[in-house]
Amino acid sequence: MEKGISQAVIRRMPRYYRYLGELLENGVERISSNDLSNLMKVTASQIRQDLNNFGGFGQQGYGYNVKFLYDEIGKIMGLNCRHDIIVIGAGNLGLALTNYAKFEKLGFVITALFDINPKLKGTKVRGIPVYMMDELEKYCKNHSIDIAALTIPKDSATEVAQKLVDLGIRAIWNFAHVDLDVGEDVIVENVHLSDSLMQLSYNIVKNTANE
Ligand code: NAI
């Protein structure tokens, strides 16, 4: 069904999901596309266009059923199933991700961390064990892992990513500042907070220039 849907639409879906989740929490059962448009500051036609990619979900004169739409977007985004994650690199960033327990509410469960620093061997983060990298192969054989988060320095990221792929990992959440070339059958999602900061900086400069 989702074949051919642009990445731009897919990237907007989490925002719909977040807003609908908040509406649900506030006991709102249905919402018109105009009200959703005002709330999200997106045109009603954009909302209709986006959701039509997946078959609509709206009803003429009724608007959207919040719970139904929330569940459907959840299904589309694969949030109706659990995703087990291992974190490679138990440093500042790896710990920050692991300590954020709310990812679990979305079905993303961190089951283990891996590092090369022997001081971390046998430690736990929020009850989640930190293993050494030489234990990775055995762990991968005995556990089903959906995603590996890469929070290590870029110098070793390429080599470690390849190792993960060789061990059967098919999705990488990459925080290392390097473009990974791991083949087309592996899904890589890059997260670079600095890109977002640069975007912010650009807009500050643009605003200042217009003053
Ligand atoms: P950190 O130095 O606190 O942690 C890195 C950890 O990786 C250490 O515990 C280290 O022992 C471990 N490590 C190093 N090589 C390894 C290997 N081959 N296998 C397994 N573990 C290994 O660094 P921090 O602050 O957590 O940053 C980690 C990486 O993430 C850095 O490359 C940094 O540039 C990047 N980063 C990316 C951000 C983003 O938005 N994409 C934001 C912040 C950091």
PDB file of C-alpha atoms and ligand atoms in Angstrom:
ATOM      1  CA  MET A   1       0.000   0.000   0.000  1.00  0.00           C
ATOM      2  CA  GLU A   2       2.786   2.424   0.955  1.00  0.00           C
ATOM      3  CA  LYS A   3       4.789   1.778  -2.192  1.00  0.00           C
ATOM      4  CA  GLY A   4       5.810   4.973  -3.911  1.00  0.00           C
ATOM      5  CA  ILE A   5       4.921   7.281  -1.017  1.00  0.00           C
ATOM      6  CA  SER A   6       7.417  10.090  -0.824  1.00  0.00           C
ATOM      7  CA  GLN A   7       9.850  10.266   2.064  1.00  0.00           C
ATOM      8  CA  ALA A   8       8.572  13.811   2.687  1.00  0.00           C
ATOM      9  CA  VAL A   9       5.132  12.393   3.539  1.00  0.00           C
ATOM     10  CA  ILE A  10       6.657   9.646   5.685  1.00  0.00           C
ATOM     11  CA  ARG A  11       8.690  12.244   7.565  1.00  0.00           C
ATOM     12  CA  ARG A  12       5.507  14.158   8.402  1.00  0.00           C
ATOM     13  CA  MET A  13       3.747  11.095   9.830  1.00  0.00           C
ATOM     14  CA  PRO A  14       5.404  11.129  13.288  1.00  0.00           C
ATOM     15  CA  ARG A  15       4.102  14.660  13.823  1.00  0.00           C
ATOM     16  CA  TYR A  16       0.531  13.551  13.010  1.00  0.00           C
ATOM     17  CA  TYR A  17       1.027  10.616  15.367  1.00  0.00           C
ATOM     18  CA  ARG A  18       2.253  12.881  18.161  1.00  0.00           C
ATOM     19  CA  TYR A  19      -0.637  15.335  17.829  1.00  0.00           C
ATOM     20  CA  LEU A  20      -3.241  12.578  17.589  1.00  0.00           C
ATOM     21  CA  GLY A  21      -1.739  10.905  20.666  1.00  0.00           C
ATOM     22  CA  GLU A  22      -2.131  14.163  22.590  1.00  0.00           C
ATOM     23  CA  LEU A  23      -5.732  14.542  21.399  1.00  0.00           C
ATOM     24  CA  LEU A  24      -6.456  10.992  22.564  1.00  0.00           C
ATOM     25  CA  GLU A  25      -4.920  11.714  25.953  1.00  0.00           C
ATOM     26  CA  ASN A  26      -7.221  14.723  26.205  1.00  0.00           C
ATOM     27  CA  GLY A  27     -10.262  12.578  25.444  1.00  0.00           C
ATOM     28  CA  VAL A  28     -10.914  13.979  21.943  1.00  0.00           C
ATOM     29  CA  GLU A  29     -12.710  11.326  19.870  1.00  0.00           C
ATOM     30  CA  ARG A  30     -12.964  13.048  16.518  1.00  0.00           C
ATOM     31  CA  ILE A  31     -11.577  16.087  14.797  1.00  0.00           C
ATOM     32  CA  SER A  32     -12.342  17.901  11.553  1.00  0.00           C
ATOM     33  CA  SER A  33      -9.523  18.391   9.083  1.00  0.00           C
ATOM     34  CA  ASN A  34      -9.892  22.164   9.660  1.00  0.00           C
ATOM     35  CA  ASP A  35      -9.420  21.850  13.422  1.00  0.00           C
ATOM     36  CA  LEU A  36      -6.474  19.499  12.926  1.00  0.00           C
ATOM     37  CA  SER A  37      -5.100  21.989  10.424  1.00  0.00           C
ATOM     38  CA  ASN A  38      -5.363  24.877  12.918  1.00  0.00           C
ATOM     39  CA  LEU A  39      -3.800  22.809  15.660  1.00  0.00           C
ATOM     40  CA  MET A  40      -0.862  21.594  13.583  1.00  0.00           C
ATOM     41  CA  LYS A  41      -0.483  24.746  11.487  1.00  0.00           C
ATOM     42  CA  VAL A  42      -0.586  22.679   8.311  1.00  0.00           C
ATOM     43  CA  THR A  43      -3.186  23.381   5.610  1.00  0.00           C
ATOM     44  CA  ALA A  44      -6.279  21.157   5.630  1.00  0.00           C
ATOM     45  CA  SER A  45      -5.528  20.251   2.020  1.00  0.00           C
ATOM     46  CA  GLN A  46      -2.009  19.139   2.966  1.00  0.00           C
ATOM     47  CA  ILE A  47      -3.483  16.920   5.686  1.00  0.00           C
ATOM     48  CA  ARG A  48      -5.992  15.425   3.251  1.00  0.00           C
ATOM     49  CA  GLN A  49      -3.287  14.892   0.641  1.00  0.00           C
ATOM     50  CA  ASP A  50      -0.933  13.277   3.137  1.00  0.00           C
ATOM     51  CA  LEU A  51      -3.536  10.936   4.561  1.00  0.00           C
ATOM     52  CA  ASN A  52      -4.951  10.089   1.130  1.00  0.00           C
ATOM     53  CA  ASN A  53      -1.640   8.394   0.415  1.00  0.00           C
ATOM     54  CA  PHE A  54      -2.740   5.737   2.834  1.00  0.00           C
ATOM     55  CA  GLY A  55      -6.374   5.558   1.844  1.00  0.00           C
ATOM     56  CA  GLY A  56      -7.820   8.611   3.533  1.00  0.00           C
ATOM     57  CA  PHE A  57      -9.308   7.680   6.915  1.00  0.00           C
ATOM     58  CA  GLY A  58     -11.541  10.766   6.918  1.00  0.00           C
ATOM     59  CA  GLN A  59     -15.317  10.810   6.484  1.00  0.00           C
ATOM     60  CA  GLN A  60     -17.244  13.592   4.809  1.00  0.00           C
ATOM     61  CA  GLY A  61     -19.024  15.692   7.448  1.00  0.00           C
ATOM     62  CA  TYR A  62     -17.495  13.731  10.316  1.00  0.00           C
ATOM     63  CA  GLY A  63     -13.804  14.488  10.114  1.00  0.00           C
ATOM     64  CA  TYR A  64     -11.287  12.049  11.486  1.00  0.00           C
ATOM     65  CA  ASN A  65     -11.795   9.454  14.172  1.00  0.00           C
ATOM     66  CA  VAL A  66      -8.786  10.222  16.357  1.00  0.00           C
ATOM     67  CA  LYS A  67      -8.231   6.735  17.764  1.00  0.00           C
ATOM     68  CA  PHE A  68      -8.662   5.061  14.389  1.00  0.00           C
ATOM     69  CA  LEU A  69      -6.294   7.497  12.671  1.00  0.00           C
ATOM     70  CA  TYR A  70      -3.763   7.197  15.503  1.00  0.00           C
ATOM     71  CA  ASP A  71      -3.828   3.393  15.259  1.00  0.00           C
ATOM     72  CA  GLU A  72      -3.631   3.399  11.456  1.00  0.00           C
ATOM     73  CA  ILE A  73      -0.638   5.753  11.387  1.00  0.00           C
ATOM     74  CA  GLY A  74       0.925   3.614  14.118  1.00  0.00           C
ATOM     75  CA  LYS A  75       0.495   0.546  11.898  1.00  0.00           C
ATOM     76  CA  ILE A  76       1.886   2.362   8.866  1.00  0.00           C
ATOM     77  CA  MET A  77       4.935   3.432  10.869  1.00  0.00           C
ATOM     78  CA  GLY A  78       5.366  -0.088  12.284  1.00  0.00           C
ATOM     79  CA  LEU A  79       4.673   1.088  15.826  1.00  0.00           C
ATOM     80  CA  ASN A  80       2.219  -1.707  16.492  1.00  0.00           C
ATOM     81  CA  CYS A  81       5.109  -4.131  16.923  1.00  0.00           C
ATOM     82  CA  ARG A  82       8.119  -4.248  19.195  1.00  0.00           C
ATOM     83  CA  HIS A  83      11.556  -3.293  17.878  1.00  0.00           C
ATOM     84  CA  ASP A  84      14.528  -4.579  19.858  1.00  0.00           C
ATOM     85  CA  ILE A  85      17.555  -2.288  19.780  1.00  0.00           C
ATOM     86  CA  ILE A  86      21.173  -2.732  20.764  1.00  0.00           C
ATOM     87  CA  VAL A  87      23.315   0.345  21.371  1.00  0.00           C
ATOM     88  CA  ILE A  88      26.935   0.247  20.225  1.00  0.00           C
ATOM     89  CA  GLY A  89      28.933   2.758  22.280  1.00  0.00           C
ATOM     90  CA  ALA A  90      27.990   3.223  25.933  1.00  0.00           C
ATOM     91  CA  GLY A  91      29.311   6.787  26.146  1.00  0.00           C
ATOM     92  CA  ASN A  92      27.427  10.037  26.691  1.00  0.00           C
ATOM     93  CA  LEU A  93      25.076   9.632  23.752  1.00  0.00           C
ATOM     94  CA  GLY A  94      24.534   5.886  24.123  1.00  0.00           C
ATOM     95  CA  LEU A  95      23.641   6.417  27.781  1.00  0.00           C
ATOM     96  CA  ALA A  96      21.333   9.339  26.999  1.00  0.00           C
ATOM     97  CA  LEU A  97      19.383   7.201  24.502  1.00  0.00           C
ATOM     98  CA  THR A  98      19.242   4.262  26.887  1.00  0.00           C
ATOM     99  CA  ASN A  99      18.117   6.402  29.792  1.00  0.00           C
ATOM    100  CA  TYR A 100      15.200   7.771  27.810  1.00  0.00           C
ATOM    101  CA  ALA A 101      12.648   5.178  28.893  1.00  0.00           C
ATOM    102  CA  LYS A 102       9.805   6.655  26.845  1.00  0.00           C
ATOM    103  CA  PHE A 103      11.079   5.101  23.589  1.00  0.00           C
ATOM    104  CA  GLU A 104       9.627   1.912  25.043  1.00  0.00           C
ATOM    105  CA  LYS A 105       6.120   3.371  24.889  1.00  0.00           C
ATOM    106  CA  LEU A 106       6.564   3.472  21.105  1.00  0.00           C
ATOM    107  CA  GLY A 107       7.759  -0.134  21.041  1.00  0.00           C
ATOM    108  CA  PHE A 108      11.501   0.591  20.827  1.00  0.00           C
ATOM    109  CA  VAL A 109      13.158  -1.517  23.491  1.00  0.00           C
ATOM    110  CA  ILE A 110      16.902  -1.285  24.157  1.00  0.00           C
ATOM    111  CA  THR A 111      17.997  -4.740  25.246  1.00  0.00           C
ATOM    112  CA  ALA A 112      21.797  -4.362  25.514  1.00  0.00           C
ATOM    113  CA  LEU A 113      24.714  -1.969  25.067  1.00  0.00           C
ATOM    114  CA  PHE A 114      28.162  -2.837  23.716  1.00  0.00           C
ATOM    115  CA  ASP A 115      31.481  -1.053  24.190  1.00  0.00           C
ATOM    116  CA  ILE A 116      35.231  -1.645  24.060  1.00  0.00           C
ATOM    117  CA  ASN A 117      36.034   0.054  27.350  1.00  0.00           C
ATOM    118  CA  PRO A 118      36.787  -2.779  29.820  1.00  0.00           C
ATOM    119  CA  LYS A 119      35.769  -0.548  32.732  1.00  0.00           C
ATOM    120  CA  LEU A 120      32.173  -0.816  31.523  1.00  0.00           C
ATOM    121  CA  LYS A 121      32.105  -4.610  31.460  1.00  0.00           C
ATOM    122  CA  GLY A 122      29.353  -5.980  33.676  1.00  0.00           C
ATOM    123  CA  THR A 123      27.796  -2.567  34.351  1.00  0.00           C
ATOM    124  CA  LYS A 124      24.143  -1.781  33.753  1.00  0.00           C
ATOM    125  CA  VAL A 125      22.238   1.256  32.538  1.00  0.00           C
ATOM    126  CA  ARG A 126      18.648   1.428  33.777  1.00  0.00           C
ATOM    127  CA  GLY A 127      18.988  -2.317  34.378  1.00  0.00           C
ATOM    128  CA  ILE A 128      20.164  -2.920  30.793  1.00  0.00           C
ATOM    129  CA  PRO A 129      23.497  -4.778  30.561  1.00  0.00           C
ATOM    130  CA  VAL A 130      26.649  -3.393  28.962  1.00  0.00           C
ATOM    131  CA  TYR A 131      28.652  -6.070  27.159  1.00  0.00           C
ATOM    132  CA  MET A 132      32.047  -6.013  25.520  1.00  0.00           C
ATOM    133  CA  MET A 133      32.277  -6.010  21.729  1.00  0.00           C
ATOM    134  CA  ASP A 134      33.760  -9.518  21.712  1.00  0.00           C
ATOM    135  CA  GLU A 135      30.408 -10.707  23.111  1.00  0.00           C
ATOM    136  CA  LEU A 136      28.461  -9.168  20.219  1.00  0.00           C
ATOM    137  CA  GLU A 137      28.526 -12.186  17.916  1.00  0.00           C
ATOM    138  CA  LYS A 138      27.200 -14.545  20.564  1.00  0.00           C
ATOM    139  CA  TYR A 139      24.517 -12.036  21.590  1.00  0.00           C
ATOM    140  CA  CYS A 140      23.364 -11.602  17.998  1.00  0.00           C
ATOM    141  CA  LYS A 141      23.094 -15.368  17.556  1.00  0.00           C
ATOM    142  CA  ASN A 142      20.953 -15.755  20.662  1.00  0.00           C
ATOM    143  CA  HIS A 143      18.729 -12.689  20.349  1.00  0.00           C
ATOM    144  CA  SER A 144      16.572 -11.227  17.670  1.00  0.00           C
ATOM    145  CA  ILE A 145      17.700  -7.646  17.095  1.00  0.00           C
ATOM    146  CA  ASP A 146      15.811  -5.262  14.844  1.00  0.00           C
ATOM    147  CA  ILE A 147      17.954  -2.146  15.091  1.00  0.00           C
ATOM    148  CA  ALA A 148      21.512  -1.253  16.098  1.00  0.00           C
ATOM    149  CA  ALA A 149      22.116   2.299  17.297  1.00  0.00           C
ATOM    150  CA  LEU A 150      25.635   3.445  16.479  1.00  0.00           C
ATOM    151  CA  THR A 151      26.934   5.918  19.033  1.00  0.00           C
ATOM    152  CA  ILE A 152      30.688   5.488  18.606  1.00  0.00           C
ATOM    153  CA  PRO A 153      33.367   7.752  17.130  1.00  0.00           C
ATOM    154  CA  LYS A 154      33.315   7.960  13.340  1.00  0.00           C
ATOM    155  CA  ASP A 155      36.786   6.386  12.943  1.00  0.00           C
ATOM    156  CA  SER A 156      35.468   2.962  13.893  1.00  0.00           C
ATOM    157  CA  ALA A 157      31.852   3.383  12.728  1.00  0.00           C
ATOM    158  CA  THR A 158      32.314   1.997   9.210  1.00  0.00           C
ATOM    159  CA  GLU A 159      34.049  -1.161  10.412  1.00  0.00           C
ATOM    160  CA  VAL A 160      31.581  -1.748  13.233  1.00  0.00           C
ATOM    161  CA  ALA A 161      28.598  -1.161  10.919  1.00  0.00           C
ATOM    162  CA  GLN A 162      29.930  -3.810   8.529  1.00  0.00           C
ATOM    163  CA  LYS A 163      30.363  -6.222  11.418  1.00  0.00           C
ATOM    164  CA  LEU A 164      26.746  -5.624  12.468  1.00  0.00           C
ATOM    165  CA  VAL A 165      25.559  -6.275   8.924  1.00  0.00           C
ATOM    166  CA  ASP A 166      27.626  -9.471   8.747  1.00  0.00           C
ATOM    167  CA  LEU A 167      25.908 -10.567  11.952  1.00  0.00           C
ATOM    168  CA  GLY A 168      22.513 -10.103  10.332  1.00  0.00           C
ATOM    169  CA  ILE A 169      21.459  -6.630  11.519  1.00  0.00           C
ATOM    170  CA  ARG A 170      19.279  -4.997   8.872  1.00  0.00           C
ATOM    171  CA  ALA A 171      18.636  -1.531  10.315  1.00  0.00           C
ATOM    172  CA  ILE A 172      21.105   0.985  11.716  1.00  0.00           C
ATOM    173  CA  TRP A 173      20.263   4.160  13.628  1.00  0.00           C
ATOM    174  CA  ASN A 174      23.447   6.001  12.889  1.00  0.00           C
ATOM    175  CA  PHE A 175      24.654   8.870  15.071  1.00  0.00           C
ATOM    176  CA  ALA A 176      28.308   8.681  13.990  1.00  0.00           C
ATOM    177  CA  HIS A 177      29.212  11.497  11.642  1.00  0.00           C
ATOM    178  CA  VAL A 178      30.005   9.285   8.683  1.00  0.00           C
ATOM    179  CA  ASP A 179      28.010   8.104   5.680  1.00  0.00           C
ATOM    180  CA  LEU A 180      27.740   4.344   5.950  1.00  0.00           C
ATOM    181  CA  ASP A 181      27.975   2.263   2.815  1.00  0.00           C
ATOM    182  CA  VAL A 182      26.494  -1.031   3.931  1.00  0.00           C
ATOM    183  CA  GLY A 183      24.485  -2.166   0.929  1.00  0.00           C
ATOM    184  CA  GLU A 184      20.959  -1.551  -0.252  1.00  0.00           C
ATOM    185  CA  ASP A 185      19.289  -4.206   1.848  1.00  0.00           C
ATOM    186  CA  VAL A 186      20.330  -2.462   5.065  1.00  0.00           C
ATOM    187  CA  ILE A 187      18.265   0.494   6.209  1.00  0.00           C
ATOM    188  CA  VAL A 188      20.272   3.368   7.633  1.00  0.00           C
ATOM    189  CA  GLU A 189      18.660   6.318   9.384  1.00  0.00           C
ATOM    190  CA  ASN A 190      21.173   9.071  10.043  1.00  0.00           C
ATOM    191  CA  VAL A 191      20.627  11.438  12.943  1.00  0.00           C
ATOM    192  CA  HIS A 192      22.820  14.504  13.047  1.00  0.00           C
ATOM    193  CA  LEU A 193      21.788  17.014  15.694  1.00  0.00           C
ATOM    194  CA  SER A 194      24.402  19.395  14.323  1.00  0.00           C
ATOM    195  CA  ASP A 195      22.510  19.526  10.991  1.00  0.00           C
ATOM    196  CA  SER A 196      19.474  20.735  12.890  1.00  0.00           C
ATOM    197  CA  LEU A 197      21.584  23.297  14.749  1.00  0.00           C
ATOM    198  CA  MET A 198      23.028  24.569  11.473  1.00  0.00           C
ATOM    199  CA  GLN A 199      19.502  24.940  10.117  1.00  0.00           C
ATOM    200  CA  LEU A 200      18.615  26.918  13.239  1.00  0.00           C
ATOM    201  CA  SER A 201      21.718  29.042  12.817  1.00  0.00           C
ATOM    202  CA  TYR A 202      20.833  29.751   9.178  1.00  0.00           C
ATOM    203  CA  ASN A 203      17.372  30.952  10.195  1.00  0.00           C
ATOM    204  CA  ILE A 204      18.804  33.167  12.957  1.00  0.00           C
ATOM    205  CA  VAL A 205      21.208  34.752  10.450  1.00  0.00           C
ATOM    206  CA  LYS A 206      18.389  35.193   7.890  1.00  0.00           C
ATOM    207  CA  ASN A 207      16.124  36.830  10.483  1.00  0.00           C
ATOM    208  CA  THR A 208      18.878  39.138  11.679  1.00  0.00           C
ATOM    209  CA  ALA A 209      19.611  40.187   8.090  1.00  0.00           C
ATOM    210  CA  ASN A 210      15.913  41.065   7.562  1.00  0.00           C
ATOM    211  CA  GLU A 211      15.702  43.282  10.652  1.00  0.00           C
TER     212      GLU A 211
HETATM  213  P1  NAI B   1      31.766   9.225  24.145  1.00  0.00           P
HETATM  214  O1  NAI B   1      33.245   9.313  23.981  1.00  0.00           O
HETATM  215  O2  NAI B   1      31.153   9.661  25.425  1.00  0.00           O
HETATM  216  O3  NAI B   1      31.296   7.704  23.903  1.00  0.00           O
HETATM  217  C1  NAI B   1      31.771   6.886  22.882  1.00  0.00           C
HETATM  218  C2  NAI B   1      31.777   5.464  23.402  1.00  0.00           C
HETATM  219  O4  NAI B   1      32.052   4.593  22.305  1.00  0.00           O
HETATM  220  C3  NAI B   1      32.858   5.209  24.470  1.00  0.00           C
HETATM  221  O5  NAI B   1      32.291   4.586  25.602  1.00  0.00           O
HETATM  222  C4  NAI B   1      33.866   4.333  23.761  1.00  0.00           C
HETATM  223  O6  NAI B   1      34.535   3.434  24.636  1.00  0.00           O
HETATM  224  C5  NAI B   1      32.968   3.591  22.768  1.00  0.00           C
HETATM  225  N1  NAI B   1      33.660   3.060  21.606  1.00  0.00           N
HETATM  226  C6  NAI B   1      34.673   3.605  20.903  1.00  0.00           C
HETATM  227  N2  NAI B   1      35.004   2.832  19.872  1.00  0.00           N
HETATM  228  C7  NAI B   1      34.191   1.757  19.928  1.00  0.00           C
HETATM  229  C8  NAI B   1      34.056   0.592  19.129  1.00  0.00           C
HETATM  230  N3  NAI B   1      34.833   0.356  18.066  1.00  0.00           N
HETATM  231  N4  NAI B   1      33.112  -0.297  19.461  1.00  0.00           N
HETATM  232  C9  NAI B   1      32.300  -0.089  20.558  1.00  0.00           C
HETATM  233  N5  NAI B   1      32.412   0.994  21.346  1.00  0.00           N
HETATM  234  C10 NAI B   1      33.328   1.898  21.030  1.00  0.00           C
HETATM  235  O7  NAI B   1      31.153  10.002  22.920  1.00  0.00           O
HETATM  236  P2  NAI B   1      29.656  10.545  22.745  1.00  0.00           P
HETATM  237  O8  NAI B   1      29.570  11.920  23.197  1.00  0.00           O
HETATM  238  O9  NAI B   1      28.710   9.546  23.305  1.00  0.00           O
HETATM  239  O10 NAI B   1      29.537  10.548  21.160  1.00  0.00           O
HETATM  240  C11 NAI B   1      29.573   9.336  20.446  1.00  0.00           C
HETATM  241  C12 NAI B   1      29.595   9.588  18.965  1.00  0.00           C
HETATM  242  O11 NAI B   1      28.388  10.206  18.576  1.00  0.00           O
HETATM  243  C13 NAI B   1      30.710  10.547  18.518  1.00  0.00           C
HETATM  244  O12 NAI B   1      31.200  10.085  17.280  1.00  0.00           O
HETATM  245  C14 NAI B   1      30.023  11.874  18.339  1.00  0.00           C
HETATM  246  O13 NAI B   1      30.642  12.655  17.359  1.00  0.00           O
HETATM  247  C15 NAI B   1      28.666  11.413  17.898  1.00  0.00           C
HETATM  248  N6  NAI B   1      27.585  12.346  18.219  1.00  0.00           N
HETATM  249  C16 NAI B   1      26.633  12.486  17.276  1.00  0.00           C
HETATM  250  C17 NAI B   1      25.562  13.288  17.495  1.00  0.00           C
HETATM  251  C18 NAI B   1      24.528  13.355  16.451  1.00  0.00           C
HETATM  252  O14 NAI B   1      23.618  14.157  16.543  1.00  0.00           O
HETATM  253  N7  NAI B   1      24.623  12.548  15.433  1.00  0.00           N
HETATM  254  C19 NAI B   1      25.396  14.061  18.737  1.00  0.00           C
HETATM  255  C20 NAI B   1      26.441  13.803  19.692  1.00  0.00           C
HETATM  256  C21 NAI B   1      27.499  12.969  19.418  1.00  0.00           C
END
